[in-house]
Amino acid sequence: MGMGNGQGTPGGGAPDGNSDVPGFGPPLYGGGTPPGGPGNPGTPGPYSYQPPPGPAYGPGHGSGPGHGSGPGYAYGPAPTVHDPFAAAPPPPGPAAPAWQAPSRIERLLYEAKTRGDWPAYFEVLGRNWLYTAQHRSFLDSHPAEVQILPFFAPQVGGACVALYTEGVLPAPVEDPVFHSASLAWFAGSWDHTDPAWMVINPGTPCEAFFPTSPAHRAQWQRHAAPSDAIRPGRRLRALHVGGPLRGSVAHGLACGALLSVNNGELWNAIGYHGRGYRRERERLREWWDINSRDEWRDTLERLIRADMVSPVWEFALRIRQNLARDYGGAVELDHWRSVAERVIRANVARAAEPTITADGVTPGAEADESEVAAQVSGVGRLIGRIARYEARFRADGLLGDTQYTRTLEAWDYGRASGMARWGLGARFGTLAETEDAILRAGGAARANYRSWEEFSAAYVLGRCLHFDDEEFGDWYEGALACHRILTTDEASPWRNIPWK
């Protein structure tokens, strides 16, 4: 796999000092002390699961409930030996409360492990991204490499690499960061110098250790989904533990839910890792030309102020809003266009008038008639586009029969909620800054809209004007699908969090 500081010794054994690196090794999901090396097994956390040590995990070992049925799945509790002279066991106590998995991924892993269904366990791993802790400085200086950062696991008596699913990742800190890859990538990238064991979600009830021999990795490949089929978008995903489901922070996160659902991300994960540090930086660079903390902060603030939405869009919608308020009804398209032209020409005439200031008279700016005519024509075309999109919105249920869009600021507020989290994933911002920005974006949205449905229609119209060019293609169809999920799914934040 990758090279760099902290690679374990070949053939297992204690790694080169990684147990002493703060933040590396298994995160304390639920408490406990991570293993510290030979002779220091650590204190298991309350959710830890201790598999039996020894070579009985090799290919082909184990059968029956809890043991799997073939190479790669030989894992489970040791067989029970009954002693006829042993004292009778004490009566059972009260049943322990069922474990609440952070997300559906961990719940499916836990259920598969409980059944001893290791093929199903690997099917879940194969359909989701797996994360490994990394030194941030290494990823910054080695853009094409990934480190191996093993720890000593007393359960297997040697070096082990921890991989995590999204729901158990710890809150983001400056260092370490995480890198995500598919099960297929890990299966194909492992080599003979890498640790002989991997553990999934150490310290949790869905924890499981697996050998990493070529025969076992061949079994992993059987369950690996193609990259484009891993965690597909346009579905609602949530954290049930570790993410807000009610309150102002949840409301602000829900303002970005159209983006989260479209991307297949956990809508309420304020401690956001996304696809990992490297991929989140690439996304901000590719889509937003953001390469630094200052650029991220500037973009975030502009979005919260609704300063990135087109002022021409807002001008056209403001004309119609004023007419609707003045005349108390629907605004005809020709009337809307003619009033917009009068306002444009009045503004141009006003700009041409001289102004008197403390420094004297300042001459006005004369505008060329061809430029004015071009502005009028452009706004007229925009008004037609808005009207056609809104007609389609009404046909598809995004708008009611008599509803129209008042402002497209939702396009910025929704992206502000997303930008706050993307910056955290890229480590341009802190968790505190992210929460503050999400609260501000949610507050601005509440102040300017009256319902989730109104907010959504405005966001989708902004997205379409920016990307779709009246093709009513994927940019529109995708947004419509996400709108329908969020307005109809019983688990949607829009069905459970009041707008005000």
Coordinates of C-alpha atoms in Angstrom, one line a residue:
M1 CA 0.0 0.0 0.0
G2 CA 1.4 3.4 0.8
M3 CA 4.8 4.2 2.3
G4 CA 5.9 6.7 4.9
N5 CA 6.5 7.2 8.6
G6 CA 4.8 4.8 10.8
Q7 CA 4.7 1.7 8.6
G8 CA 4.6 -1.5 10.6
T9 CA 7.3 -4.0 10.7
P10 CA 7.0 -6.8 8.1
G11 CA 5.4 -10.0 9.4
G12 CA 3.5 -8.4 12.2
G13 CA 4.7 -7.3 15.6
A14 CA 4.8 -3.9 17.2
P15 CA 4.7 -1.0 14.8
D16 CA 7.4 1.6 14.7
G17 CA 6.1 3.8 17.5
N18 CA 2.6 4.4 16.2
S19 CA 1.0 3.5 19.5
D20 CA 2.6 6.7 20.8
V21 CA 1.3 9.0 18.0
P22 CA -1.6 11.0 19.4
G23 CA -4.9 10.4 17.6
F24 CA -3.8 7.2 15.9
G25 CA -5.0 3.7 16.6
P26 CA -8.6 2.8 17.3
P27 CA -10.8 5.8 18.3
L28 CA -12.5 5.5 21.6
Y29 CA -16.0 5.0 20.4
G30 CA -17.8 4.7 23.7
G31 CA -14.7 4.9 25.9
G32 CA -11.8 2.8 26.9
T33 CA -8.0 2.9 26.3
P34 CA -6.5 1.9 23.0
P35 CA -3.9 -0.9 22.9
G36 CA -0.4 0.3 23.7
G37 CA 1.7 -2.5 22.5
P38 CA 2.9 -5.9 23.8
G39 CA 2.2 -6.3 27.4
N40 CA -0.1 -3.3 27.5
P41 CA -3.4 -4.6 26.0
G42 CA -5.3 -1.6 27.2
T43 CA -8.7 -1.4 28.7
P44 CA -11.6 -2.5 26.4
G45 CA -14.3 0.1 25.9
P46 CA -17.8 -0.7 26.9
Y47 CA -18.6 -1.6 23.3
S48 CA -15.5 -3.7 22.6
Y49 CA -15.7 -7.2 21.3
Q50 CA -12.8 -9.5 21.9
P51 CA -12.4 -12.3 19.3
P52 CA -10.5 -15.4 20.3
P53 CA -6.8 -15.2 19.5
G54 CA -4.8 -17.7 17.5
P55 CA -4.6 -19.1 14.0
A56 CA -8.2 -20.3 13.9
Y57 CA -9.1 -17.3 11.6
G58 CA -7.3 -18.8 8.6
P59 CA -9.0 -19.9 5.3
G60 CA -11.4 -22.7 5.7
H61 CA -11.6 -22.8 9.5
G62 CA -14.8 -22.7 11.5
S63 CA -18.3 -23.8 10.7
G64 CA -21.8 -23.5 12.1
P65 CA -23.4 -20.4 13.6
G66 CA -21.0 -17.5 14.1
H67 CA -18.2 -19.1 12.1
G68 CA -19.0 -18.4 8.5
S69 CA -18.6 -21.0 5.8
G70 CA -15.5 -20.6 3.8
P71 CA -12.3 -18.7 3.2
G72 CA -12.4 -15.1 4.4
Y73 CA -15.3 -15.6 6.8
A74 CA -13.6 -17.8 9.4
Y75 CA -14.4 -15.5 12.3
G76 CA -16.5 -15.9 15.4
P77 CA -16.6 -16.9 19.0
A78 CA -14.6 -19.9 20.1
P79 CA -16.7 -23.1 20.6
T80 CA -18.1 -23.5 24.1
V81 CA -16.8 -26.5 26.1
H82 CA -19.3 -27.7 28.7
D83 CA -17.9 -29.0 32.1
P84 CA -20.3 -31.4 33.7
F85 CA -18.8 -30.6 37.2
A86 CA -19.1 -26.8 36.8
A87 CA -21.5 -24.9 39.0
A88 CA -24.8 -23.9 37.5
P89 CA -24.6 -20.5 35.9
P90 CA -26.3 -17.7 37.7
P91 CA -29.8 -16.7 36.6
P92 CA -29.8 -14.2 33.7
G93 CA -30.0 -10.6 34.6
P94 CA -31.9 -7.9 32.9
A95 CA -31.4 -7.7 29.1
A96 CA -28.8 -5.1 28.0
P97 CA -30.3 -2.3 26.0
A98 CA -30.0 -2.8 22.3
W99 CA -27.1 -1.0 20.6
Q100 CA -28.1 2.1 18.6
A101 CA -25.9 2.1 15.6
P102 CA -24.8 5.5 14.4
S103 CA -26.0 4.9 10.8
R104 CA -27.6 2.2 8.7
I105 CA -24.2 1.0 7.6
E106 CA -23.1 0.1 11.1
R107 CA -26.5 -1.4 11.9
L108 CA -26.2 -3.7 8.9
L109 CA -22.7 -4.7 9.9
Y110 CA -23.9 -5.4 13.4
E111 CA -26.8 -7.5 12.3
A112 CA -24.6 -9.5 9.9
K113 CA -22.0 -10.1 12.6
T114 CA -24.7 -11.1 15.1
R115 CA -26.0 -13.7 12.6
G116 CA -22.5 -14.8 11.7
D117 CA -23.2 -13.9 8.1
W118 CA -19.8 -12.8 7.0
P119 CA -20.6 -12.7 3.3
A120 CA -23.4 -10.2 4.1
Y121 CA -20.9 -8.3 6.3
F122 CA -18.5 -8.0 3.3
E123 CA -21.4 -7.0 1.0
V124 CA -21.9 -4.0 3.3
L125 CA -18.2 -3.1 3.3
G126 CA -18.1 -3.5 -0.5
R127 CA -20.9 -1.0 -1.1
N128 CA -19.5 1.8 1.1
W129 CA -16.3 3.8 1.5
L130 CA -13.8 2.7 4.1
Y131 CA -11.7 5.2 6.0
T132 CA -8.2 5.0 7.4
A133 CA -6.4 7.5 9.6
Q134 CA -3.6 9.5 8.0
H135 CA -1.0 12.1 9.0
R136 CA -2.1 15.3 7.4
S137 CA 1.4 16.4 6.7
F138 CA 2.1 13.2 4.8
L139 CA -1.0 13.6 2.6
D140 CA 0.0 17.2 1.9
S141 CA 3.5 16.3 0.8
H142 CA 2.7 13.0 -0.9
P143 CA -0.4 13.7 -3.1
A144 CA -0.5 10.2 -4.7
E145 CA 0.3 8.1 -1.7
V146 CA -1.5 6.7 1.4
Q147 CA 0.2 5.6 4.6
I148 CA -0.1 2.4 6.5
L149 CA -0.5 3.3 10.2
P150 CA -0.9 0.0 12.1
F151 CA -1.3 -0.5 15.8
F152 CA -0.6 -3.5 18.0
A153 CA -3.8 -5.4 18.6
P154 CA -3.7 -7.8 21.5
Q155 CA -6.7 -9.7 20.1
V156 CA -4.5 -11.0 17.3
G157 CA -1.1 -10.6 18.9
G158 CA 0.3 -8.4 16.2
A159 CA 0.1 -5.4 13.9
C160 CA -3.3 -4.5 12.6
V161 CA -4.7 -1.8 10.3
A162 CA -8.0 -0.2 11.4
L163 CA -10.6 0.7 8.8
Y164 CA -13.8 2.6 9.7
T165 CA -17.2 3.2 8.2
E166 CA -18.5 6.7 8.0
G167 CA -20.8 6.6 11.0
V168 CA -18.1 5.8 13.6
L169 CA -15.5 8.4 12.5
P170 CA -14.5 10.8 15.3
A171 CA -15.2 14.5 15.2
P172 CA -12.7 16.2 12.8
V173 CA -9.5 17.6 14.3
E174 CA -6.5 19.2 12.7
D175 CA -4.6 16.0 12.8
P176 CA -5.1 13.1 12.1
V177 CA -7.3 13.2 9.0
F178 CA -8.9 10.4 7.1
H179 CA -8.6 8.9 3.6
S180 CA -11.4 7.0 2.0
A181 CA -11.1 4.1 -0.5
S182 CA -13.2 1.2 -1.6
L183 CA -12.9 -2.4 -0.4
A184 CA -11.6 -3.2 -3.9
W185 CA -8.8 -0.7 -3.5
F186 CA -7.7 -2.1 -0.2
A187 CA -7.8 -5.6 -1.5
G188 CA -5.7 -4.7 -4.5
S189 CA -3.3 -2.4 -2.7
W190 CA -2.3 -4.7 0.2
D191 CA 1.1 -6.3 -0.2
H192 CA 3.3 -8.8 1.8
T193 CA 4.9 -6.0 3.9
D194 CA 1.6 -4.8 5.2
P195 CA 0.1 -6.1 8.4
A196 CA -1.5 -9.5 8.4
W197 CA -4.7 -8.3 10.0
M198 CA -7.3 -5.6 9.5
V199 CA -10.0 -4.6 11.9
I200 CA -13.3 -3.0 11.0
N201 CA -14.7 -0.3 13.4
P202 CA -12.6 -1.3 16.4
G203 CA -14.1 -0.8 19.8
T204 CA -17.7 -1.0 18.5
P205 CA -20.3 -3.8 18.6
C206 CA -19.8 -4.2 14.9
E207 CA -16.0 -4.7 15.2
A208 CA -14.5 -7.6 13.3
F209 CA -10.9 -8.7 12.7
F210 CA -9.9 -10.3 9.4
P211 CA -6.7 -11.8 8.0
T212 CA -5.2 -10.1 4.9
S213 CA -3.6 -13.0 3.1
P214 CA -4.0 -13.1 -0.7
A215 CA -6.6 -15.8 -0.4
H216 CA -8.7 -13.7 2.0
R217 CA -8.3 -10.5 -0.1
A218 CA -9.6 -12.5 -3.1
Q219 CA -12.7 -13.1 -1.1
W220 CA -13.0 -9.3 -0.4
Q221 CA -12.9 -8.7 -4.2
R222 CA -15.9 -10.9 -4.7
H223 CA -18.0 -8.4 -2.7
A224 CA -16.5 -5.2 -4.0
A225 CA -18.8 -2.9 -5.9
P226 CA -17.6 -0.7 -8.7
S227 CA -16.6 2.8 -7.6
D228 CA -19.6 4.4 -9.3
A229 CA -21.9 2.1 -7.3
I230 CA -20.5 2.9 -3.9
R231 CA -22.8 5.1 -1.8
P232 CA -24.9 6.3 -4.7
G233 CA -26.6 9.7 -4.5
R234 CA -30.2 10.7 -4.4
R235 CA -31.0 9.0 -1.2
L236 CA -31.7 10.2 2.4
R237 CA -29.0 9.2 4.9
A238 CA -28.8 10.3 8.5
L239 CA -26.8 9.8 11.7
H240 CA -29.0 8.4 14.4
V241 CA -26.2 8.9 17.0
G242 CA -23.7 11.7 16.9
G243 CA -25.7 14.1 14.6
P244 CA -28.5 16.6 15.6
L245 CA -32.0 15.6 14.6
R246 CA -33.8 18.6 16.2
G247 CA -33.1 22.2 17.0
S248 CA -31.5 25.1 15.2
V249 CA -28.3 23.3 14.2
A250 CA -30.3 20.5 12.6
H251 CA -32.5 23.1 10.8
G252 CA -29.4 24.8 9.4
L253 CA -28.0 21.4 8.3
A254 CA -31.4 20.6 6.7
C255 CA -31.1 23.8 4.6
G256 CA -28.3 21.9 2.9
A257 CA -30.2 18.6 2.6
L258 CA -30.9 19.0 -1.1
L259 CA -27.1 18.8 -1.6
S260 CA -26.6 16.0 1.0
V261 CA -29.4 13.9 -0.5
N262 CA -28.1 14.5 -4.1
N263 CA -24.6 13.4 -3.0
G264 CA -25.7 10.5 -0.9
E265 CA -24.1 12.1 2.2
L266 CA -25.3 12.0 5.9
W267 CA -27.5 15.2 6.0
N268 CA -26.9 15.8 9.8
A269 CA -23.2 15.0 10.1
I270 CA -21.9 18.3 11.5
G271 CA -18.6 16.5 12.2
Y272 CA -18.2 16.1 8.5
H273 CA -15.4 14.1 6.8
G274 CA -17.1 13.6 3.5
R275 CA -14.9 11.4 1.3
G276 CA -11.9 12.3 3.4
Y277 CA -9.4 15.1 3.6
R278 CA -7.8 14.8 0.2
R279 CA -11.0 14.4 -1.7
E280 CA -12.7 17.2 0.0
R281 CA -9.8 19.5 -0.9
E282 CA -10.0 18.4 -4.5
R283 CA -13.8 19.1 -4.6
L284 CA -13.4 22.6 -3.3
R285 CA -10.6 23.3 -5.8
E286 CA -12.4 21.8 -8.8
W287 CA -15.9 23.3 -8.2
W288 CA -15.1 26.5 -6.3
D289 CA -11.5 27.3 -7.0
I290 CA -10.9 27.3 -3.3
N291 CA -7.3 26.5 -2.3
S292 CA -6.9 28.1 1.1
R293 CA -8.6 28.9 4.4
D294 CA -9.0 32.6 3.4
E295 CA -10.7 31.7 0.1
W296 CA -13.0 29.3 1.9
R297 CA -13.9 31.9 4.6
D298 CA -14.6 34.6 1.9
T299 CA -16.8 32.3 -0.1
L300 CA -18.7 31.1 3.0
E301 CA -19.4 34.6 4.2
R302 CA -20.6 35.7 0.7
L303 CA -23.0 32.7 0.6
I304 CA -24.4 33.5 4.1
R305 CA -25.0 37.1 3.0
A306 CA -26.6 35.8 -0.2
D307 CA -24.0 37.8 -2.1
M308 CA -23.3 35.2 -4.8
V309 CA -26.8 34.8 -6.2
S310 CA -27.1 36.8 -9.4
P311 CA -28.3 40.4 -8.9
V312 CA -30.0 40.2 -12.3
W313 CA -32.1 37.3 -11.1
E314 CA -33.0 39.2 -8.0
F315 CA -33.8 42.3 -9.9
A316 CA -36.3 40.5 -12.2
L317 CA -38.0 38.7 -9.3
R318 CA -38.2 41.9 -7.2
I319 CA -40.1 43.6 -10.1
R320 CA -42.7 40.8 -10.2
Q321 CA -42.9 40.8 -6.4
N322 CA -43.7 44.5 -6.3
L323 CA -46.3 44.2 -9.0
A324 CA -48.0 41.3 -7.3
R325 CA -48.1 43.2 -4.0
D326 CA -49.4 46.4 -5.7
Y327 CA -52.1 44.7 -7.8
G328 CA -52.9 41.7 -5.6
G329 CA -52.7 38.9 -8.0
A330 CA -50.8 37.1 -10.8
V331 CA -48.6 39.2 -13.0
E332 CA -48.9 38.8 -16.7
L333 CA -45.6 38.1 -18.6
D334 CA -45.9 41.1 -20.9
H335 CA -46.6 43.4 -18.0
W336 CA -43.6 42.1 -16.0
R337 CA -41.3 42.6 -19.0
S338 CA -42.6 46.1 -19.7
V339 CA -42.2 47.3 -16.2
A340 CA -38.7 45.8 -16.0
E341 CA -37.8 47.8 -19.1
R342 CA -39.1 51.0 -17.6
V343 CA -37.1 50.5 -14.4
I344 CA -33.9 49.7 -16.3
R345 CA -34.3 52.8 -18.4
A346 CA -35.1 55.0 -15.4
N347 CA -32.0 53.7 -13.6
V348 CA -29.9 54.5 -16.6
A349 CA -31.3 58.0 -16.8
R350 CA -30.7 58.5 -13.1
A351 CA -27.1 57.4 -13.4
A352 CA -26.6 59.9 -16.2
E353 CA -27.6 62.9 -14.0
P354 CA -24.9 64.9 -12.3
T355 CA -24.6 64.6 -8.5
I356 CA -23.7 67.2 -6.0
T357 CA -21.3 66.2 -3.3
A358 CA -19.1 68.0 -0.8
D359 CA -16.4 68.0 -3.3
G360 CA -18.5 69.6 -6.0
V361 CA -20.5 68.4 -9.0
T362 CA -19.8 64.9 -10.3
P363 CA -21.0 64.4 -13.9
G364 CA -23.2 61.4 -14.6
A365 CA -22.4 58.4 -16.6
E366 CA -23.9 58.4 -20.1
A367 CA -25.0 54.9 -21.3
D368 CA -24.9 53.8 -24.9
E369 CA -28.4 53.0 -26.2
S370 CA -27.2 49.7 -27.6
E371 CA -26.0 48.7 -24.1
V372 CA -29.3 49.7 -22.6
A373 CA -31.2 47.7 -25.3
A374 CA -29.0 44.7 -24.6
Q375 CA -29.8 44.9 -20.8
V376 CA -33.5 45.1 -21.6
S377 CA -33.4 42.2 -24.0
G378 CA -31.4 40.1 -21.5
V379 CA -33.8 40.7 -18.6
G380 CA -36.7 39.9 -20.9
R381 CA -35.2 36.6 -21.9
L382 CA -34.5 35.8 -18.2
I383 CA -38.1 36.6 -17.3
G384 CA -39.2 34.1 -20.0
R385 CA -36.9 31.4 -18.6
I386 CA -38.2 32.0 -15.0
A387 CA -41.8 31.7 -16.2
R388 CA -41.1 28.5 -18.1
Y389 CA -39.3 26.9 -15.2
E390 CA -42.1 27.8 -12.8
A391 CA -44.6 26.3 -15.2
R392 CA -42.7 23.1 -15.1
F393 CA -42.3 23.3 -11.3
R394 CA -46.1 23.6 -11.0
A395 CA -46.6 20.6 -13.3
D396 CA -44.1 18.6 -11.2
G397 CA -45.4 19.7 -7.8
L398 CA -42.5 21.9 -6.8
L399 CA -44.8 24.9 -6.8
G400 CA -48.6 25.2 -6.1
D401 CA -50.9 26.4 -8.9
T402 CA -50.8 30.1 -7.7
Q403 CA -47.3 30.2 -6.2
Y404 CA -44.3 31.9 -7.6
T405 CA -40.7 32.4 -6.5
R406 CA -40.0 35.7 -4.6
T407 CA -36.2 35.5 -4.2
L408 CA -33.4 33.0 -5.1
E409 CA -31.4 33.6 -1.9
A410 CA -32.1 30.0 -1.0
W411 CA -29.6 29.0 -3.6
D412 CA -26.9 30.7 -1.5
Y413 CA -28.2 29.7 1.9
G414 CA -28.3 26.0 0.9
R415 CA -24.8 26.1 -0.5
A416 CA -23.6 28.0 2.6
S417 CA -24.8 25.1 4.8
G418 CA -22.8 22.7 2.5
M419 CA -19.8 25.0 2.3
A420 CA -19.5 25.1 6.1
R421 CA -19.1 21.4 6.2
W422 CA -16.9 21.0 3.1
G423 CA -14.5 23.5 4.6
L424 CA -14.3 21.4 7.8
G425 CA -13.7 18.2 5.8
A426 CA -10.9 20.0 4.0
R427 CA -9.6 21.4 7.3
F428 CA -10.0 25.0 6.2
G429 CA -12.3 25.5 9.2
T430 CA -12.9 24.2 12.7
L431 CA -15.9 22.4 14.1
A432 CA -16.9 25.6 16.0
E433 CA -16.7 27.7 12.9
T434 CA -18.8 25.2 11.0
E435 CA -21.5 25.1 13.6
D436 CA -21.7 28.9 13.7
A437 CA -21.9 29.2 9.9
I438 CA -24.7 26.5 9.8
L439 CA -26.7 28.4 12.4
R440 CA -26.3 31.7 10.5
A441 CA -27.3 30.1 7.2
G442 CA -30.3 28.5 8.8
G443 CA -31.3 31.8 10.5
A444 CA -31.0 33.7 7.2
A445 CA -33.2 31.1 5.4
R446 CA -35.8 31.3 8.1
A447 CA -36.0 35.1 7.9
N448 CA -36.5 35.1 4.1
Y449 CA -38.8 32.1 3.5
R450 CA -42.0 30.7 5.0
S451 CA -41.7 26.9 4.5
W452 CA -39.4 24.1 3.4
E453 CA -41.3 23.8 0.2
E454 CA -40.9 27.5 -0.6
F455 CA -37.2 27.3 0.2
S456 CA -36.8 24.2 -1.9
A457 CA -38.5 25.7 -5.0
A458 CA -36.2 28.8 -4.8
Y459 CA -33.1 26.7 -4.4
V460 CA -34.0 24.5 -7.3
L461 CA -34.7 27.5 -9.6
G462 CA -31.4 29.0 -8.7
R463 CA -29.7 25.7 -9.5
C464 CA -31.5 25.4 -12.8
L465 CA -30.7 29.0 -13.9
H466 CA -27.1 28.4 -13.0
F467 CA -26.6 25.0 -14.6
D468 CA -29.5 23.7 -16.6
D469 CA -30.0 26.2 -19.4
E470 CA -33.6 25.0 -19.9
E471 CA -32.6 21.5 -20.9
F472 CA -34.7 20.1 -18.0
G473 CA -32.0 17.4 -17.8
D474 CA -30.1 15.9 -15.0
W475 CA -29.5 19.2 -13.1
Y476 CA -33.3 19.6 -12.9
E477 CA -34.4 16.0 -12.6
G478 CA -31.8 15.4 -9.8
A479 CA -33.0 18.4 -7.9
L480 CA -36.6 17.3 -8.3
A481 CA -35.9 13.8 -7.1
C482 CA -34.2 15.2 -4.0
H483 CA -37.1 17.6 -3.4
R484 CA -39.6 14.7 -3.5
I485 CA -37.5 12.6 -1.1
L486 CA -37.2 15.4 1.4
T487 CA -40.9 16.3 1.2
T488 CA -42.3 12.8 1.3
D489 CA -39.9 10.5 3.3
E490 CA -41.2 10.1 6.9
A491 CA -37.6 10.2 8.1
S492 CA -36.8 13.5 6.3
P493 CA -35.7 16.5 8.4
W494 CA -38.2 18.5 6.4
R495 CA -41.0 16.3 7.8
N496 CA -39.7 16.5 11.4
I497 CA -38.2 19.9 11.9
P498 CA -40.6 22.9 11.9
W499 CA -39.6 25.7 9.6
K500 CA -40.1 28.3 12.3

